[in-house]
Amino acid sequence: QQQVKQSPQSLIVQKGGISIINCAYENTAFDYFPWYQQFPGKGPALLIAIRPDVSEKKEGRFTISFNKSAKQFSLHIMDSQPGDSATYFCAASMTNTGNQFYFGTGTSLTVIP
Amino acid sequence: NAGVMQNPRHLVRRRGQEARLRCSPMKGHSHVYWYRQLPEEGLKFMVYLQKENIIDESGMPKERFSAEFPKEGPSILRIQQVVRGDSAAYFCASSPSGDTEAFFGQGTRLTVV
């Protein structure tokens, strides 16, 4: 079964707007939650990651919000730019058992100029 | 420091042939993960290796698929007697240890004709 559920499947945002992608997980043993950005024909690139001991992490225009009790986390892209148009994947792992990632199904983001 | 190197980038095989995919991890990284991405889907974990050891192969199909990470040289994902359903992008990721971020290669796109 899908261990990490991601929504929406696709997202269209105006330039300058906020893009929000949500993920939910079931396994409370997960302790590492990265987000990856993937352009067509390329490999996933690590964007930002969070561990469950913090509720928010910000790096530039990218912010992860983490709700441990709800078992949900989200990616916010502020001031979205056309260059942000890509597919975004959330993931979760258990670092004490090898850190294999369980990925969400991805969100295709299109930022309209 | 070069990133994770995968080759070939594209591989075409006829049904029944063997496919060999190579992955050279980043310098200093001794942990290698293989993932498969089917069209329009997220990445699925296949196998986790450290030098000369398979740590977790729970995501590997039981037949035709094997992986190794020898003491010297790249990690190899081997698919014997390929079938059309093996057509996918195969990504390798490496990590310096099993509890930190993982960096992905550009992938090998396998097409079985």
mmCIF file of C-alpha atoms in Angstrom:
data_model
loop_
_atom_site.group_PDB
_atom_site.id
_atom_site.type_symbol
_atom_site.label_atom_id
_atom_site.label_comp_id
_atom_site.label_asym_id
_atom_site.label_seq_id
_atom_site.Cartn_x
_atom_site.Cartn_y
_atom_site.Cartn_z
ATOM 1 C CA GLN A 1 0.000 0.000 0.000
ATOM 2 C CA GLN A 2 1.031 3.609 -0.473
ATOM 3 C CA GLN A 3 2.893 4.558 2.700
ATOM 4 C CA VAL A 4 3.015 8.237 1.809
ATOM 5 C CA LYS A 5 0.031 9.932 0.199
ATOM 6 C CA GLN A 6 0.594 13.141 -1.735
ATOM 7 C CA SER A 7 -1.800 15.741 -3.086
ATOM 8 C CA PRO A 8 -2.645 17.385 -5.356
ATOM 9 C CA GLN A 9 -1.548 15.417 -8.390
ATOM 10 C CA SER A 10 -1.121 18.616 -10.355
ATOM 11 C CA LEU A 11 -1.058 22.283 -9.489
ATOM 12 C CA ILE A 12 -1.148 25.469 -11.521
ATOM 13 C CA VAL A 13 -0.047 28.685 -9.840
ATOM 14 C CA GLN A 14 0.426 32.229 -11.068
ATOM 15 C CA LYS A 15 3.902 33.712 -10.917
ATOM 16 C CA GLY A 16 4.425 35.264 -7.496
ATOM 17 C CA GLY A 17 1.825 33.057 -5.844
ATOM 18 C CA ILE A 18 2.210 30.402 -3.167
ATOM 19 C CA SER A 19 2.380 26.736 -4.134
ATOM 20 C CA ILE A 20 1.296 24.272 -1.459
ATOM 21 C CA ILE A 21 1.760 20.509 -1.684
ATOM 22 C CA ASN A 22 0.569 18.177 1.037
ATOM 23 C CA CYS A 23 1.660 14.740 2.210
ATOM 24 C CA ALA A 24 0.372 12.342 4.812
ATOM 25 C CA TYR A 25 1.893 9.211 6.289
ATOM 26 C CA GLU A 26 0.806 6.374 8.536
ATOM 27 C CA ASN A 27 3.965 4.867 9.946
ATOM 28 C CA THR A 28 4.943 6.720 13.124
ATOM 29 C CA ALA A 29 8.422 5.201 12.913
ATOM 30 C CA PHE A 30 9.281 7.552 10.053
ATOM 31 C CA ASP A 31 11.777 10.139 11.274
ATOM 32 C CA TYR A 32 13.101 11.862 8.169
ATOM 33 C CA PHE A 33 10.969 13.705 5.610
ATOM 34 C CA PRO A 34 12.677 15.097 2.497
ATOM 35 C CA TRP A 35 11.219 16.849 -0.504
ATOM 36 C CA TYR A 36 12.679 16.281 -3.941
ATOM 37 C CA GLN A 37 12.330 18.317 -7.123
ATOM 38 C CA GLN A 38 12.520 16.577 -10.474
ATOM 39 C CA PHE A 39 12.728 18.110 -13.941
ATOM 40 C CA PRO A 40 11.869 16.035 -17.009
ATOM 41 C CA GLY A 41 14.637 13.628 -17.896
ATOM 42 C CA LYS A 42 16.589 14.383 -14.734
ATOM 43 C CA GLY A 43 17.080 12.706 -11.393
ATOM 44 C CA PRO A 44 15.358 13.924 -8.222
ATOM 45 C CA ALA A 45 17.231 16.710 -6.465
ATOM 46 C CA LEU A 46 16.974 17.216 -2.727
ATOM 47 C CA LEU A 47 15.158 20.452 -1.993
ATOM 48 C CA ILE A 48 14.656 20.551 1.747
ATOM 49 C CA ALA A 49 14.179 18.033 4.557
ATOM 50 C CA ILE A 50 12.818 17.972 8.091
ATOM 51 C CA ARG A 51 12.920 15.733 11.124
ATOM 52 C CA PRO A 52 9.904 15.400 13.458
ATOM 53 C CA ASP A 53 11.461 17.309 16.325
ATOM 54 C CA VAL A 54 10.684 20.622 14.602
ATOM 55 C CA SER A 55 7.410 21.918 13.203
ATOM 56 C CA GLU A 56 8.771 24.128 10.472
ATOM 57 C CA LYS A 57 11.916 24.545 8.402
ATOM 58 C CA LYS A 58 12.587 27.321 5.947
ATOM 59 C CA GLU A 59 15.231 27.561 3.258
ATOM 60 C CA GLY A 60 14.895 30.563 0.991
ATOM 61 C CA ARG A 61 11.487 30.450 -0.698
ATOM 62 C CA PHE A 62 10.850 26.862 0.411
ATOM 63 C CA THR A 63 9.231 25.966 3.729
ATOM 64 C CA ILE A 64 8.266 22.610 5.192
ATOM 65 C CA SER A 65 5.476 22.576 7.758
ATOM 66 C CA PHE A 66 5.285 19.435 9.871
ATOM 67 C CA ASN A 67 2.353 18.295 12.012
ATOM 68 C CA LYS A 68 3.417 15.241 13.979
ATOM 69 C CA SER A 69 0.069 14.590 15.648
ATOM 70 C CA ALA A 70 -1.778 14.685 12.329
ATOM 71 C CA LYS A 71 1.005 12.772 10.552
ATOM 72 C CA GLN A 72 1.080 15.358 7.825
ATOM 73 C CA PHE A 73 3.681 17.600 6.263
ATOM 74 C CA SER A 74 3.568 20.121 3.491
ATOM 75 C CA LEU A 75 5.819 22.088 1.171
ATOM 76 C CA HIS A 76 5.187 25.772 0.618
ATOM 77 C CA ILE A 77 6.879 27.569 -2.252
ATOM 78 C CA MET A 78 6.647 31.308 -1.772
ATOM 79 C CA ASP A 79 6.824 33.753 -4.680
ATOM 80 C CA SER A 80 6.567 30.884 -7.160
ATOM 81 C CA GLN A 81 8.535 31.338 -10.383
ATOM 82 C CA PRO A 82 8.223 29.715 -13.818
ATOM 83 C CA GLY A 83 11.573 28.029 -13.137
ATOM 84 C CA ASP A 84 9.916 26.190 -10.256
ATOM 85 C CA SER A 85 7.768 24.282 -12.752
ATOM 86 C CA ALA A 86 8.711 20.664 -12.063
ATOM 87 C CA THR A 87 7.456 17.549 -10.341
ATOM 88 C CA TYR A 88 7.772 17.513 -6.572
ATOM 89 C CA PHE A 89 7.968 14.370 -4.481
ATOM 90 C CA CYS A 90 7.654 14.053 -0.746
ATOM 91 C CA ALA A 91 9.241 11.088 0.965
ATOM 92 C CA ALA A 92 9.609 9.507 4.375
ATOM 93 C CA SER A 93 12.133 7.143 5.881
ATOM 94 C CA MET A 94 13.283 5.460 9.056
ATOM 95 C CA THR A 95 16.888 6.447 9.511
ATOM 96 C CA ASN A 96 17.610 3.738 12.059
ATOM 97 C CA THR A 97 16.780 0.941 9.594
ATOM 98 C CA GLY A 98 18.683 2.106 6.550
ATOM 99 C CA ASN A 99 16.901 5.239 5.401
ATOM 100 C CA GLN A 100 15.120 3.700 2.422
ATOM 101 C CA PHE A 101 12.670 6.281 1.107
ATOM 102 C CA TYR A 102 8.953 5.818 0.653
ATOM 103 C CA PHE A 103 7.913 8.356 -1.964
ATOM 104 C CA GLY A 104 4.630 10.046 -2.624
ATOM 105 C CA THR A 105 3.214 9.836 -6.134
ATOM 106 C CA GLY A 106 4.365 13.324 -7.062
ATOM 107 C CA THR A 107 2.849 16.714 -7.835
ATOM 108 C CA SER A 108 3.316 18.332 -11.207
ATOM 109 C CA LEU A 109 3.645 22.071 -10.613
ATOM 110 C CA THR A 110 3.187 24.595 -13.399
ATOM 111 C CA VAL A 111 3.879 28.246 -12.664
ATOM 112 C CA ILE A 112 2.260 30.542 -15.200
ATOM 113 C CA PRO A 113 4.137 33.759 -16.037
ATOM 114 C CA ASN B 1 33.074 16.484 -6.154
ATOM 115 C CA ALA B 2 31.214 14.753 -8.930
ATOM 116 C CA GLY B 3 27.662 13.725 -8.258
ATOM 117 C CA VAL B 4 26.216 10.250 -8.493
ATOM 118 C CA MET B 5 27.075 8.893 -11.929
ATOM 119 C CA GLN B 6 24.836 6.452 -13.700
ATOM 120 C CA ASN B 7 25.409 4.821 -17.047
ATOM 121 C CA PRO B 8 24.204 4.300 -19.546
ATOM 122 C CA ARG B 9 21.659 7.118 -19.560
ATOM 123 C CA HIS B 10 19.512 5.257 -22.057
ATOM 124 C CA LEU B 11 19.409 1.540 -22.690
ATOM 125 C CA VAL B 12 17.358 -0.366 -25.232
ATOM 126 C CA ARG B 13 17.044 -4.104 -24.901
ATOM 127 C CA ARG B 14 15.007 -6.713 -26.738
ATOM 128 C CA ARG B 15 12.801 -9.006 -24.709
ATOM 129 C CA GLY B 16 14.850 -11.816 -23.223
ATOM 130 C CA GLN B 17 18.141 -9.926 -23.164
ATOM 131 C CA GLU B 18 20.054 -8.831 -20.094
ATOM 132 C CA ALA B 19 20.307 -5.256 -18.856
ATOM 133 C CA ARG B 20 23.193 -4.008 -16.718
ATOM 134 C CA LEU B 21 22.867 -0.636 -15.060
ATOM 135 C CA ARG B 22 25.849 0.974 -13.345
ATOM 136 C CA CYS B 23 26.041 3.453 -10.518
ATOM 137 C CA SER B 24 29.116 5.186 -9.154
ATOM 138 C CA PRO B 25 28.272 6.867 -5.848
ATOM 139 C CA MET B 26 29.587 10.218 -4.768
ATOM 140 C CA LYS B 27 33.098 10.197 -3.371
ATOM 141 C CA GLY B 28 33.068 9.098 0.247
ATOM 142 C CA HIS B 29 29.612 7.549 0.027
ATOM 143 C CA SER B 30 29.419 3.885 0.949
ATOM 144 C CA HIS B 31 25.623 3.502 0.935
ATOM 145 C CA VAL B 32 23.800 2.930 -2.343
ATOM 146 C CA TYR B 33 20.075 2.680 -3.030
ATOM 147 C CA TRP B 34 18.300 1.694 -6.225
ATOM 148 C CA TYR B 35 14.819 2.958 -7.100
ATOM 149 C CA ARG B 36 12.538 2.365 -10.067
ATOM 150 C CA GLN B 37 10.207 4.964 -11.528
ATOM 151 C CA LEU B 38 7.441 3.908 -13.835
ATOM 152 C CA PRO B 39 5.896 6.517 -16.152
ATOM 153 C CA GLU B 40 3.718 9.008 -14.277
ATOM 154 C CA GLU B 41 4.497 7.348 -10.951
ATOM 155 C CA GLY B 42 6.669 7.983 -7.947
ATOM 156 C CA LEU B 43 9.879 6.194 -7.162
ATOM 157 C CA LYS B 44 9.756 2.747 -5.621
ATOM 158 C CA PHE B 45 12.558 1.424 -3.453
ATOM 159 C CA MET B 46 14.263 -1.681 -4.784
ATOM 160 C CA VAL B 47 17.473 -2.436 -2.886
ATOM 161 C CA TYR B 48 19.908 -0.944 -0.386
ATOM 162 C CA LEU B 49 23.569 -1.917 -0.440
ATOM 163 C CA GLN B 50 26.759 -1.110 1.363
ATOM 164 C CA LYS B 51 30.144 -2.143 0.082
ATOM 165 C CA GLU B 52 30.034 -5.890 -0.636
ATOM 166 C CA ASN B 53 26.763 -6.313 1.276
ATOM 167 C CA ILE B 54 23.074 -6.287 0.434
ATOM 168 C CA ILE B 55 21.353 -4.693 3.402
ATOM 169 C CA ASP B 56 17.742 -4.660 2.255
ATOM 170 C CA GLU B 57 16.368 -6.096 -0.959
ATOM 171 C CA SER B 58 12.726 -6.089 0.083
ATOM 172 C CA GLY B 59 11.721 -4.049 -2.973
ATOM 173 C CA MET B 60 13.408 -6.251 -5.534
ATOM 174 C CA PRO B 61 11.352 -8.643 -7.656
ATOM 175 C CA LYS B 62 12.173 -12.177 -6.573
ATOM 176 C CA GLU B 63 13.213 -13.319 -10.025
ATOM 177 C CA ARG B 64 15.475 -11.917 -12.746
ATOM 178 C CA PHE B 65 16.715 -8.949 -10.695
ATOM 179 C CA SER B 66 19.979 -8.797 -8.771
ATOM 180 C CA ALA B 67 22.265 -6.109 -7.417
ATOM 181 C CA GLU B 68 25.798 -5.864 -6.183
ATOM 182 C CA PHE B 69 28.178 -3.257 -4.831
ATOM 183 C CA PRO B 70 31.682 -4.718 -4.966
ATOM 184 C CA LYS B 71 34.650 -3.545 -2.978
ATOM 185 C CA GLU B 72 36.037 -1.910 -6.084
ATOM 186 C CA GLY B 73 33.964 -0.391 -8.852
ATOM 187 C CA PRO B 74 30.397 0.735 -9.310
ATOM 188 C CA SER B 75 27.197 -0.776 -8.043
ATOM 189 C CA ILE B 76 25.460 -2.899 -10.664
ATOM 190 C CA LEU B 77 21.740 -3.554 -11.062
ATOM 191 C CA ARG B 78 21.254 -6.543 -13.314
ATOM 192 C CA ILE B 79 18.002 -7.544 -14.966
ATOM 193 C CA GLN B 80 17.987 -10.876 -16.726
ATOM 194 C CA GLN B 81 15.561 -11.871 -19.483
ATOM 195 C CA VAL B 82 13.959 -8.437 -19.625
ATOM 196 C CA VAL B 83 10.259 -8.072 -20.352
ATOM 197 C CA ARG B 84 8.247 -5.067 -21.548
ATOM 198 C CA GLY B 85 7.121 -4.352 -17.988
ATOM 199 C CA ASP B 86 10.739 -3.687 -16.972
ATOM 200 C CA SER B 87 10.708 -0.505 -19.075
ATOM 201 C CA ALA B 88 11.215 2.296 -16.575
ATOM 202 C CA ALA B 89 13.701 4.813 -15.257
ATOM 203 C CA TYR B 90 16.083 3.334 -12.737
ATOM 204 C CA PHE B 91 17.676 5.709 -10.277
ATOM 205 C CA CYS B 92 20.573 5.211 -7.974
ATOM 206 C CA ALA B 93 21.119 7.281 -4.850
ATOM 207 C CA SER B 94 24.101 7.417 -2.537
ATOM 208 C CA SER B 95 24.586 8.546 1.024
ATOM 209 C CA PRO B 96 27.635 8.926 3.233
ATOM 210 C CA SER B 97 25.853 7.040 5.980
ATOM 211 C CA GLY B 98 22.489 5.359 6.330
ATOM 212 C CA ASP B 99 20.850 8.162 8.248
ATOM 213 C CA THR B 100 21.457 11.296 6.235
ATOM 214 C CA GLU B 101 20.365 12.806 2.974
ATOM 215 C CA ALA B 102 20.661 10.796 -0.207
ATOM 216 C CA PHE B 103 21.698 12.196 -3.572
ATOM 217 C CA PHE B 104 20.305 10.836 -6.788
ATOM 218 C CA GLY B 105 21.911 10.219 -10.137
ATOM 219 C CA GLN B 106 20.381 11.179 -13.479
ATOM 220 C CA GLY B 107 18.947 7.729 -13.951
ATOM 221 C CA THR B 108 19.045 5.065 -16.631
ATOM 222 C CA ARG B 109 16.012 4.872 -18.865
ATOM 223 C CA LEU B 110 15.478 1.302 -19.898
ATOM 224 C CA THR B 111 13.281 0.529 -22.870
ATOM 225 C CA VAL B 112 12.433 -3.055 -23.657
ATOM 226 C CA VAL B 113 11.305 -3.636 -27.233
#
